[in-house]
CSV table of C-alpha atoms and ligand atoms in Angstrom, one decimal:
chain,number,residue,atom,x,y,z
A,1,PRO,CA,-9.3,-11.8,-43.2
A,2,TYR,CA,-5.9,-10.9,-43.5
A,3,GLU,CA,-6.3,-8.2,-40.7
A,4,ASP,CA,-8.1,-10.6,-38.6
A,5,THR,CA,-5.1,-13.0,-38.7
A,6,LEU,CA,-2.6,-9.8,-38.0
A,7,MET,CA,-4.7,-9.0,-35.0
A,8,GLN,CA,-4.7,-12.4,-33.7
A,9,ARG,CA,-1.0,-12.7,-34.1
A,10,ASN,CA,-0.3,-9.1,-32.5
A,11,ARG,CA,-2.8,-10.6,-29.5
A,12,GLU,CA,-0.8,-13.6,-29.2
A,13,GLU,CA,2.5,-12.0,-29.1
A,14,THR,CA,1.3,-9.4,-26.2
A,15,ARG,CA,-0.1,-11.4,-23.8
A,16,SER,CA,1.3,-14.1,-21.4
A,17,ALA,CA,0.3,-15.9,-18.0
A,18,TYR,CA,1.8,-16.4,-15.3
A,19,PRO,CA,2.2,-20.4,-15.2
A,20,GLU,CA,0.8,-21.1,-11.8
A,21,SER,CA,-2.5,-19.9,-9.7
A,22,PRO,CA,-2.0,-17.5,-6.9
A,23,TYR,CA,-3.9,-20.2,-5.0
A,24,ALA,CA,-1.2,-22.8,-5.3
A,25,TYR,CA,0.8,-20.9,-2.9
A,26,THR,CA,-1.5,-21.9,-0.3
A,27,ALA,CA,0.0,-25.4,-0.3
A,28,SER,CA,2.1,-26.4,2.7
A,29,SER,CA,5.1,-26.5,0.3
A,30,HIS,CA,5.0,-22.8,0.4
A,31,ALA,CA,4.9,-22.3,4.2
A,32,ILE,CA,8.4,-22.7,4.1
A,33,PRO,CA,10.5,-19.6,3.2
A,34,LYS,CA,11.9,-19.9,-0.2
A,35,VAL,CA,13.5,-16.2,-0.3
A,36,THR,CA,13.2,-13.3,2.3
A,37,LEU,CA,12.4,-9.9,2.8
A,38,SER,CA,15.5,-8.0,4.4
A,39,GLN,CA,15.0,-5.5,7.1
A,40,PRO,CA,13.5,-2.3,5.7
A,41,CYS,CA,15.6,0.6,5.3
A,42,MET,CA,14.5,4.4,5.6
A,43,GLU,CA,16.1,6.0,2.7
A,44,GLY,CA,14.0,9.1,3.5
A,45,PHE,CA,10.7,10.8,4.1
A,46,TYR,CA,8.4,13.8,2.8
A,47,SER,CA,5.1,15.3,3.9
A,48,LYS,CA,1.8,16.2,2.0
A,49,ASN,CA,-0.1,19.3,3.3
A,50,LEU,CA,-3.7,20.1,3.3
A,51,LEU,CA,-3.6,21.0,-0.1
A,52,GLY,CA,-1.8,18.1,-1.2
A,53,THR,CA,1.6,19.8,-1.8
A,54,PHE,CA,4.6,18.0,-1.6
A,55,HIS,CA,7.5,19.0,1.0
A,56,SER,CA,10.7,17.2,1.5
A,57,ASP,CA,10.5,17.4,5.2
A,58,LEU,CA,8.8,16.2,8.5
A,59,ARG,CA,5.9,18.8,8.6
A,60,CYS,CA,3.1,16.3,8.8
A,61,LEU,CA,5.1,13.8,10.9
A,62,ARG,CA,2.3,12.8,13.9
A,63,TYR,CA,3.1,11.6,17.4
A,64,TYR,CA,1.1,8.7,19.0
A,65,TYR,CA,-1.1,10.1,21.8
A,66,LYS,CA,-2.0,6.8,24.1
A,67,ASP,CA,-3.8,8.7,26.8
A,68,VAL,CA,-7.4,8.7,25.2
A,69,SER,CA,-10.5,8.4,27.1
A,70,PHE,CA,-13.4,6.1,26.3
A,71,PRO,CA,-16.0,6.2,24.8
A,72,MET,CA,-14.5,7.8,21.7
A,73,ASN,CA,-16.9,8.8,19.0
A,74,LEU,CA,-15.8,8.5,15.8
A,75,LYS,CA,-18.7,9.8,13.9
A,76,ILE,CA,-18.3,13.4,15.1
A,77,GLY,CA,-17.4,15.7,12.1
A,78,PHE,CA,-18.1,13.2,9.2
A,79,GLU,CA,-20.1,16.0,7.5
A,80,THR,CA,-17.0,18.4,7.6
A,81,LEU,CA,-14.5,15.6,6.1
A,82,LYS,CA,-12.2,17.1,3.5
A,83,VAL,CA,-12.1,14.1,0.9
A,84,LYS,CA,-8.9,13.4,-1.1
A,85,ASP,CA,-9.0,14.4,-4.7
A,86,GLU,CA,-8.8,10.8,-5.9
A,87,GLU,CA,-8.6,11.9,-9.5
A,88,LYS,CA,-5.6,13.9,-8.9
A,89,THR,CA,-3.9,11.3,-7.0
A,90,LYS,CA,-4.5,8.7,-9.8
A,91,GLN,CA,-3.0,11.4,-12.4
A,92,GLU,CA,0.0,12.0,-10.4
A,93,LYS,CA,0.6,8.3,-10.1
A,94,LEU,CA,3.9,7.8,-8.8
A,95,ASN,CA,5.2,11.5,-8.9
A,96,ASP,CA,5.7,11.9,-5.0
A,97,ILE,CA,8.4,9.2,-4.9
A,98,LEU,CA,9.9,10.3,-8.1
A,99,LYS,CA,10.1,13.8,-6.9
A,100,TRP,CA,11.7,12.4,-3.8
A,101,ILE,CA,14.3,10.5,-5.8
A,102,LYS,CA,15.0,13.4,-8.1
A,103,ALA,CA,15.8,15.6,-5.0
A,104,LYS,CA,17.7,12.8,-3.4
A,105,GLU,CA,21.4,12.9,-5.0
A,106,GLN,CA,22.9,10.1,-2.9
A,107,LEU,CA,20.6,7.7,-4.3
A,108,ASN,CA,22.0,8.2,-7.8
A,109,ASN,CA,24.6,5.5,-7.0
A,110,LYS,CA,22.0,2.8,-6.0
A,111,THR,CA,20.1,1.1,-8.4
A,112,PHE,CA,16.6,-0.6,-7.6
A,113,ASN,CA,14.9,-3.2,-9.6
A,114,PHE,CA,11.4,-1.9,-8.5
A,115,VAL,CA,10.2,1.4,-7.4
A,116,CYS,CA,6.5,1.5,-6.3
A,117,PHE,CA,4.2,2.2,-3.6
A,118,ARG,CA,4.1,-0.3,-0.4
A,119,GLY,CA,0.1,-0.6,-0.8
A,120,LEU,CA,0.8,-2.0,-4.1
A,121,LEU,CA,3.3,-4.7,-2.7
A,122,THR,CA,0.7,-5.3,0.1
A,123,THR,CA,-1.7,-6.1,-2.6
A,124,LEU,CA,0.5,-8.6,-4.6
A,125,MET,CA,1.5,-9.9,-1.2
A,126,VAL,CA,-2.0,-11.2,0.0
A,127,THR,CA,-3.0,-12.4,-3.5
A,128,PRO,CA,-2.9,-16.1,-2.4
A,129,TYR,CA,-5.6,-15.6,0.2
A,130,GLU,CA,-7.8,-13.1,-1.6
A,131,ASN,CA,-11.1,-14.3,-3.1
A,132,ARG,CA,-13.0,-11.1,-3.6
A,133,GLU,CA,-10.8,-8.1,-5.1
A,134,GLY,CA,-8.6,-8.4,-8.0
A,135,TRP,CA,-5.9,-6.1,-9.3
A,136,LYS,CA,-4.3,-4.1,-12.4
A,137,ILE,CA,-0.8,-3.1,-12.3
A,138,SER,CA,1.0,-0.9,-14.7
A,139,ALA,CA,4.7,-1.5,-15.2
A,140,VAL,CA,7.2,0.5,-17.2
A,141,LYS,CA,10.8,-0.3,-17.6
A,142,TYR,CA,13.2,2.9,-17.4
A,143,LYS,CA,17.0,2.6,-17.0
A,144,ASP,CA,17.1,-1.0,-15.9
A,145,THR,CA,14.6,-0.2,-13.1
A,146,ILE,CA,11.0,-1.2,-13.3
A,147,TYR,CA,8.5,1.3,-12.1
A,148,LEU,CA,5.2,-0.4,-10.9
A,149,TRP,CA,1.5,1.7,-10.3
A,150,GLN,CA,-1.9,0.4,-9.3
A,151,GLU,CA,-4.7,1.1,-11.4
A,152,ASP,CA,-8.2,0.8,-10.2
A,153,THR,CA,-9.8,-2.4,-11.8
A,154,GLU,CA,-13.3,-1.7,-13.7
A,155,GLU,CA,-14.8,-3.7,-10.5
A,156,LYS,CA,-13.3,-1.3,-8.3
A,157,LYS,CA,-14.3,1.7,-10.1
A,158,LYS,CA,-17.7,0.4,-9.9
A,159,ARG,CA,-17.7,-0.6,-6.2
A,160,LEU,CA,-16.4,3.1,-5.5
A,161,GLN,CA,-19.3,4.5,-7.5
A,162,ASN,CA,-22.0,2.7,-5.4
A,163,LEU,CA,-20.6,3.5,-2.0
A,164,THR,CA,-23.5,4.3,0.5
A,165,LEU,CA,-23.3,7.0,3.1
A,166,LYS,CA,-22.7,4.3,5.4
A,167,ASP,CA,-19.8,3.0,3.5
A,168,LYS,CA,-18.3,6.4,3.4
A,169,GLU,CA,-19.1,6.9,7.2
A,170,MET,CA,-17.3,3.7,8.2
A,171,CYS,CA,-14.3,4.5,6.4
A,172,TYR,CA,-14.3,8.1,8.0
A,173,TYR,CA,-14.2,6.1,11.2
A,174,GLY,CA,-10.7,4.8,10.7
A,175,ARG,CA,-9.6,8.7,9.8
A,176,LYS,CA,-11.3,9.9,12.7
A,177,PHE,CA,-9.6,7.4,14.9
A,178,GLU,CA,-6.2,8.7,13.7
A,179,GLN,CA,-7.2,12.1,14.9
A,180,TYR,CA,-7.9,11.4,18.5
A,181,THR,CA,-5.1,9.0,18.9
A,182,SER,CA,-2.4,11.3,17.4
A,183,THR,CA,-1.2,14.8,17.7
A,184,GLY,CA,1.0,16.8,15.2
A,185,ASP,CA,3.0,18.6,18.1
A,186,VAL,CA,4.3,16.5,20.6
A,187,ASP,CA,4.0,19.1,23.3
A,188,MET,CA,0.0,19.3,22.6
A,189,LEU,CA,-3.0,17.2,23.2
A,190,PRO,CA,-4.9,15.8,19.9
A,191,THR,CA,-7.2,18.5,18.4
A,192,THR,CA,-10.4,16.6,17.7
A,193,ASP,CA,-12.8,19.6,17.1
A,194,HIS,CA,-11.5,20.4,13.5
A,195,PRO,CA,-12.1,18.8,10.1
A,196,VAL,CA,-10.4,15.8,9.2
A,197,ASP,CA,-8.3,16.2,6.2
A,198,GLU,CA,-7.6,13.3,4.2
A,199,ASN,CA,-4.8,15.3,1.9
A,200,GLU,CA,-2.2,15.4,4.9
A,201,GLU,CA,0.1,12.8,5.1
A,202,PHE,CA,3.6,11.7,6.1
A,203,CYS,CA,5.4,9.3,3.8
A,204,CYS,CA,8.7,7.3,4.2
A,205,VAL,CA,10.4,5.8,1.4
A,206,MET,CA,12.2,2.6,2.5
A,207,SER,CA,14.5,0.2,0.5
A,208,SER,CA,14.3,-3.6,1.1
A,209,LYS,CA,15.5,-6.6,-0.9
A,210,ILE,CA,13.2,-9.4,-1.5
A,211,GLY,CA,15.7,-12.4,-2.9
A,212,ASN,CA,18.0,-10.7,-5.3
A,213,PHE,CA,15.4,-7.9,-6.1
A,214,ARG,CA,16.3,-4.3,-4.6
A,215,LEU,CA,13.0,-2.4,-4.0
A,216,LEU,CA,12.3,1.3,-3.1
A,217,TYR,CA,8.8,2.1,-2.2
A,218,GLY,CA,6.8,5.0,-0.5
A,219,ALA,CA,4.6,4.2,2.0
A,220,GLU,CA,2.1,6.6,4.1
A,221,VAL,CA,2.7,6.2,7.8
A,222,ASP,CA,0.5,6.9,10.6
A,223,CYS,CA,2.5,8.1,13.9
A,224,ILE,CA,5.8,7.6,15.9
A,225,THR,CA,6.1,6.9,19.6
A,226,ALA,CA,8.1,9.9,21.2
A,227,ASN,CA,8.1,12.1,23.9
A,228,LYS,CA,9.7,15.0,22.5
A,229,LYS,CA,9.8,16.6,18.8
A,230,VAL,CA,11.9,14.4,16.3
A,231,THR,CA,14.1,15.9,13.9
A,232,ALA,CA,15.0,15.0,10.6
A,233,ALA,CA,18.8,14.2,11.9
A,234,VAL,CA,17.3,11.8,14.4
A,235,LEU,CA,15.0,10.3,11.9
A,236,GLU,CA,17.8,10.0,9.2
A,237,LYS,CA,20.2,8.3,11.7
A,238,GLU,CA,17.7,5.6,12.9
A,239,LYS,CA,16.8,4.2,9.2
A,240,THR,CA,14.0,1.6,10.8
A,241,LEU,CA,10.6,2.6,11.8
A,242,LYS,CA,11.0,0.5,15.0
A,243,ASP,CA,9.2,3.4,16.8
A,244,PHE,CA,6.4,4.1,14.5
A,245,VAL,CA,3.1,2.4,15.1
A,246,GLU,CA,0.2,1.6,12.6
A,247,LEU,CA,-3.6,2.8,13.8
A,248,LYS,CA,-6.2,0.9,12.7
A,249,THR,CA,-9.9,0.4,13.7
A,250,SER,CA,-12.1,-2.7,13.7
A,251,GLN,CA,-15.7,-3.7,14.5
A,252,VAL,CA,-15.9,-5.6,18.1
A,253,ILE,CA,-15.9,-9.1,17.5
A,254,LYS,CA,-19.0,-10.9,18.9
A,255,ASN,CA,-18.7,-14.3,17.7
A,256,ILE,CA,-16.5,-17.4,16.3
A,257,LYS,CA,-17.2,-16.5,12.5
A,258,GLN,CA,-16.2,-12.9,12.9
A,259,GLU,CA,-13.0,-13.8,14.9
A,260,ARG,CA,-12.2,-16.2,11.9
A,261,ASN,CA,-12.6,-13.6,9.3
A,262,PHE,CA,-10.9,-11.0,11.2
A,263,LYS,CA,-7.9,-13.5,11.7
A,264,ARG,CA,-8.2,-14.7,8.3
A,265,PHE,CA,-8.7,-11.4,6.0
A,266,LYS,CA,-8.0,-8.3,8.3
A,267,LEU,CA,-4.9,-9.6,10.4
A,268,LEU,CA,-3.5,-10.9,7.0
A,269,LYS,CA,-3.6,-7.6,5.5
A,270,TRP,CA,-2.5,-5.6,8.6
A,271,TRP,CA,0.4,-7.9,9.0
A,272,ALA,CA,1.6,-7.4,5.5
A,273,GLN,CA,1.1,-3.8,5.4
A,274,SER,CA,3.1,-3.4,8.5
A,275,PHE,CA,5.7,-6.2,7.7
A,276,LEU,CA,6.8,-4.3,4.4
A,277,VAL,CA,8.1,-1.2,6.2
A,278,GLY,CA,9.2,-3.0,9.4
A,279,ILE,CA,6.5,-1.0,11.9
A,280,PRO,CA,6.4,-3.2,14.8
A,281,LYS,CA,3.0,-2.2,16.6
A,282,ILE,CA,-0.1,-1.8,15.1
A,283,ILE,CA,-3.0,-0.1,17.6
A,284,CYS,CA,-6.6,-1.4,17.3
A,285,GLY,CA,-9.5,0.8,18.3
A,286,TRP,CA,-12.2,-1.7,18.8
A,287,ARG,CA,-15.4,0.2,17.9
A,288,ASN,CA,-19.4,-0.9,17.4
A,289,HIS,CA,-21.4,-0.3,14.1
A,290,ASP,CA,-22.0,3.1,15.2
A,291,GLY,CA,-18.5,4.4,15.5
A,292,ILE,CA,-18.2,3.9,19.1
A,293,VAL,CA,-14.7,3.0,20.5
A,294,SER,CA,-14.5,1.3,23.7
A,295,SER,CA,-11.3,0.1,24.4
A,296,VAL,CA,-7.9,-0.1,22.2
A,297,GLU,CA,-5.6,-3.1,21.8
A,298,GLU,CA,-2.0,-3.5,20.7
A,299,PHE,CA,-0.6,-6.1,18.1
A,300,ALA,CA,3.0,-6.8,18.1
A,301,THR,CA,3.3,-7.3,14.1
A,302,SER,CA,5.8,-10.3,14.6
A,303,ALA,CA,3.3,-12.1,16.6
A,304,ILE,CA,0.4,-11.7,13.8
A,305,PRO,CA,1.4,-14.8,11.6
A,306,GLY,CA,1.1,-16.9,14.6
A,307,LYS,CA,-2.4,-15.9,15.2
A,308,GLY,CA,-3.1,-16.4,11.7
A,309,LYS,CA,-1.7,-19.8,11.7
A,310,ASP,CA,-3.8,-22.3,10.2
A,311,LEU,CA,-5.4,-19.7,8.1
A,312,TRP,CA,-2.5,-18.3,6.1
A,313,SER,CA,1.1,-18.2,5.8
A,314,GLY,CA,3.1,-15.1,5.7
A,315,ASN,CA,6.1,-17.4,4.0
A,316,ALA,CA,3.6,-18.0,1.1
A,317,CYS,CA,3.0,-14.3,0.7
A,318,ILE,CA,6.3,-13.5,0.6
A,319,ASN,CA,7.2,-16.4,-1.9
A,320,PHE,CA,4.4,-15.2,-4.1
A,321,LEU,CA,5.6,-11.6,-4.0
A,322,HIS,CA,9.0,-12.8,-5.0
A,323,ASP,CA,7.6,-15.0,-7.8
A,324,ILE,CA,5.4,-12.4,-9.4
A,325,LEU,CA,7.8,-9.8,-9.4
A,326,HIS,CA,10.2,-12.3,-11.0
A,327,PHE,CA,7.7,-12.9,-13.7
A,328,ILE,CA,7.1,-9.1,-14.3
A,329,LYS,CA,10.7,-8.6,-14.8
A,330,ALA,CA,11.4,-11.4,-16.8
A,331,GLU,CA,8.5,-9.9,-19.1
A,332,LEU,CA,10.0,-6.5,-18.9
A,333,ASP,CA,13.6,-7.5,-19.4
A,334,ASN,CA,12.6,-8.2,-23.3
A,335,LEU,CA,11.5,-4.8,-23.7
A,336,GLY,CA,13.3,-1.5,-24.5
A,337,ASP,CA,13.1,1.7,-22.2
A,338,LEU,CA,9.7,3.3,-21.5
A,339,GLU,CA,8.0,0.2,-23.0
A,340,GLY,CA,5.8,-1.8,-20.6
A,341,GLY,CA,2.4,-3.3,-20.0
A,342,THR,CA,-0.3,-4.3,-17.5
A,343,ILE,CA,-0.5,-7.4,-15.1
A,344,GLU,CA,-3.8,-8.2,-14.2
A,345,TRP,CA,-5.4,-10.8,-12.0
A,346,SER,CA,-8.9,-11.6,-10.8
A,347,PRO,CA,-10.0,-14.2,-8.3
A,348,ARG,CA,-10.0,-17.7,-9.6
A,349,ARG,CA,-8.4,-16.6,-12.9
A,350,PRO,CA,-4.6,-16.5,-14.2
A,351,VAL,CA,-2.3,-13.8,-13.7
A,352,MET,CA,-2.2,-12.2,-17.1
A,353,PHE,CA,0.7,-10.0,-18.5
A,354,LYS,CA,-0.5,-7.6,-21.5
A,355,LYS,CA,2.2,-6.1,-23.4
A,356,LEU,CA,1.5,-2.2,-24.5
A,357,PRO,CA,1.3,-2.3,-28.4
A,358,ARG,CA,4.4,-1.7,-30.1
A,359,ASP,CA,5.3,1.9,-30.5
A,360,THR,CA,3.3,2.9,-27.4
A,361,LYS,CA,4.9,4.5,-24.6
A,362,SER,CA,3.8,3.9,-21.1
A,363,SER,CA,2.2,7.0,-19.1
A,364,VAL,CA,3.6,5.9,-15.9
A,365,LEU,CA,6.6,8.2,-16.0
A,366,PRO,CA,6.4,11.9,-16.5
A,367,HIS,CA,8.5,13.9,-18.8
A,368,TRP,CA,10.1,15.8,-16.0
A,369,PHE,CA,11.5,12.5,-14.5
A,370,ILE,CA,12.7,11.2,-17.8
A,371,GLU,CA,14.6,14.4,-19.1
B,401,LIG,P1,-9.0,2.0,9.3
B,401,LIG,O1,-8.1,0.8,8.3
B,401,LIG,O2,-8.9,1.8,10.7
B,401,LIG,O3,-10.6,1.5,8.7
B,401,LIG,P2,-4.4,3.0,7.1
B,401,LIG,O4,-4.8,2.3,8.3
B,401,LIG,O5,-4.0,2.2,6.1
B,401,LIG,O6,-3.5,3.9,7.7
B,401,LIG,O7,-5.6,3.9,6.7
B,401,LIG,C1,-6.4,4.6,7.4
B,401,LIG,C2,-7.8,4.8,7.2
B,401,LIG,O8,-8.1,5.2,5.8
B,401,LIG,C3,-8.2,3.5,7.2
B,401,LIG,O9,-8.8,3.2,8.7
B,401,LIG,C4,-9.7,4.0,6.7
B,401,LIG,O10,-10.6,4.9,7.1
B,401,LIG,C5,-9.1,4.5,5.6
B,401,LIG,N1,-8.9,3.9,4.2
B,401,LIG,C6,-7.7,3.2,3.9
B,401,LIG,N2,-7.9,2.8,2.8
B,401,LIG,C7,-8.9,2.6,2.5
B,401,LIG,C8,-9.8,2.3,1.3
B,401,LIG,N3,-9.1,1.4,0.4
B,401,LIG,N4,-10.9,2.5,1.4
B,401,LIG,C9,-11.4,2.9,2.3
B,401,LIG,N5,-11.1,3.6,3.2
B,401,LIG,C10,-9.6,3.6,3.4
B,402,LIG,MG1,-2.1,5.2,7.4
B,403,LIG,MG1,-3.9,3.2,9.8
């Protein structure tokens, strides 16, 4: 009985709920901005090559190629896809951005409240409108900065285990579209006859402010529009991603219901993802069920909230992102260095913070970063 009481007390001590439902943010009062996200600034970049090796240079930057011909077959080469080693990615957690931080000495005099990847911020932002997938985040505090890492929820692990061949093929379509519409060498046409490799990526490290919180986040970006080779000096001088484009694919819309779903779910996610890094243009390849693209359409990121009007509010997303970061910070402010916890949410449930048990150090940061 004594142990039971003790355990219960520990449980009580280590859990707290965010007081509002994320869905409360869909109320009209949240359609007006409480805070803003400042213009994202590019602090630097890095490349991951075919083997997933980190390089602090532009070797994996790709250039947008617009003169594609139709129909474009996205099914080709599915059997030769080089899949990303998801286990390695999960183990490495924030390592890439941490490596970048270590290498970037000028950054030492800037402090950030949060360090994470853009995908995590996108996930948080769209929560008020999400009714299918929950999320789970590990947070750790180190020298007044909070490091955030998105974990797989149990539901997501199950979903990934049960992907059918057709599901995997649909994921491949997006990758193949990138290969048709971009090239690694600005003076060469895209090469579409060799395997798609998911390990190769080019990432930008962005800084921004939401309310009073300073954020630093890594983001994989698809390609840049340029008619000559871009150098590191040119990119460093520019500081924004105004010349970058985001590539997407989507199934051709045939009826009003599909159109509503496209605006309600897909455009919201597309907008949040590109808005967070200041990419002004999204190129959508309209494909059929079998991966045949018949046309391409450009969406201006800034025009997307207008298309989703009546279905979602970008301001509500920004307000929620700010408030949930505030909640995480308030919880971690009570903790010591390298202590932390998890923040978890499932649709129609409250957001819960669970502190790591006392004397347990978080595994989000590797030794070499702390030392
Ligand atoms: P589509 O989004 O066009 O389907 P991104 O658009 O973020 O640059 O991602 C590029 C492609 O990677 C996606 O293209 C999709 O094929 C694949 N992809 C990205 N996130 C994924 C996820 N969570 N599950 C499956 N595939 C994903
Ligand atoms: Mg991408
Ligand atoms: Mg893309």
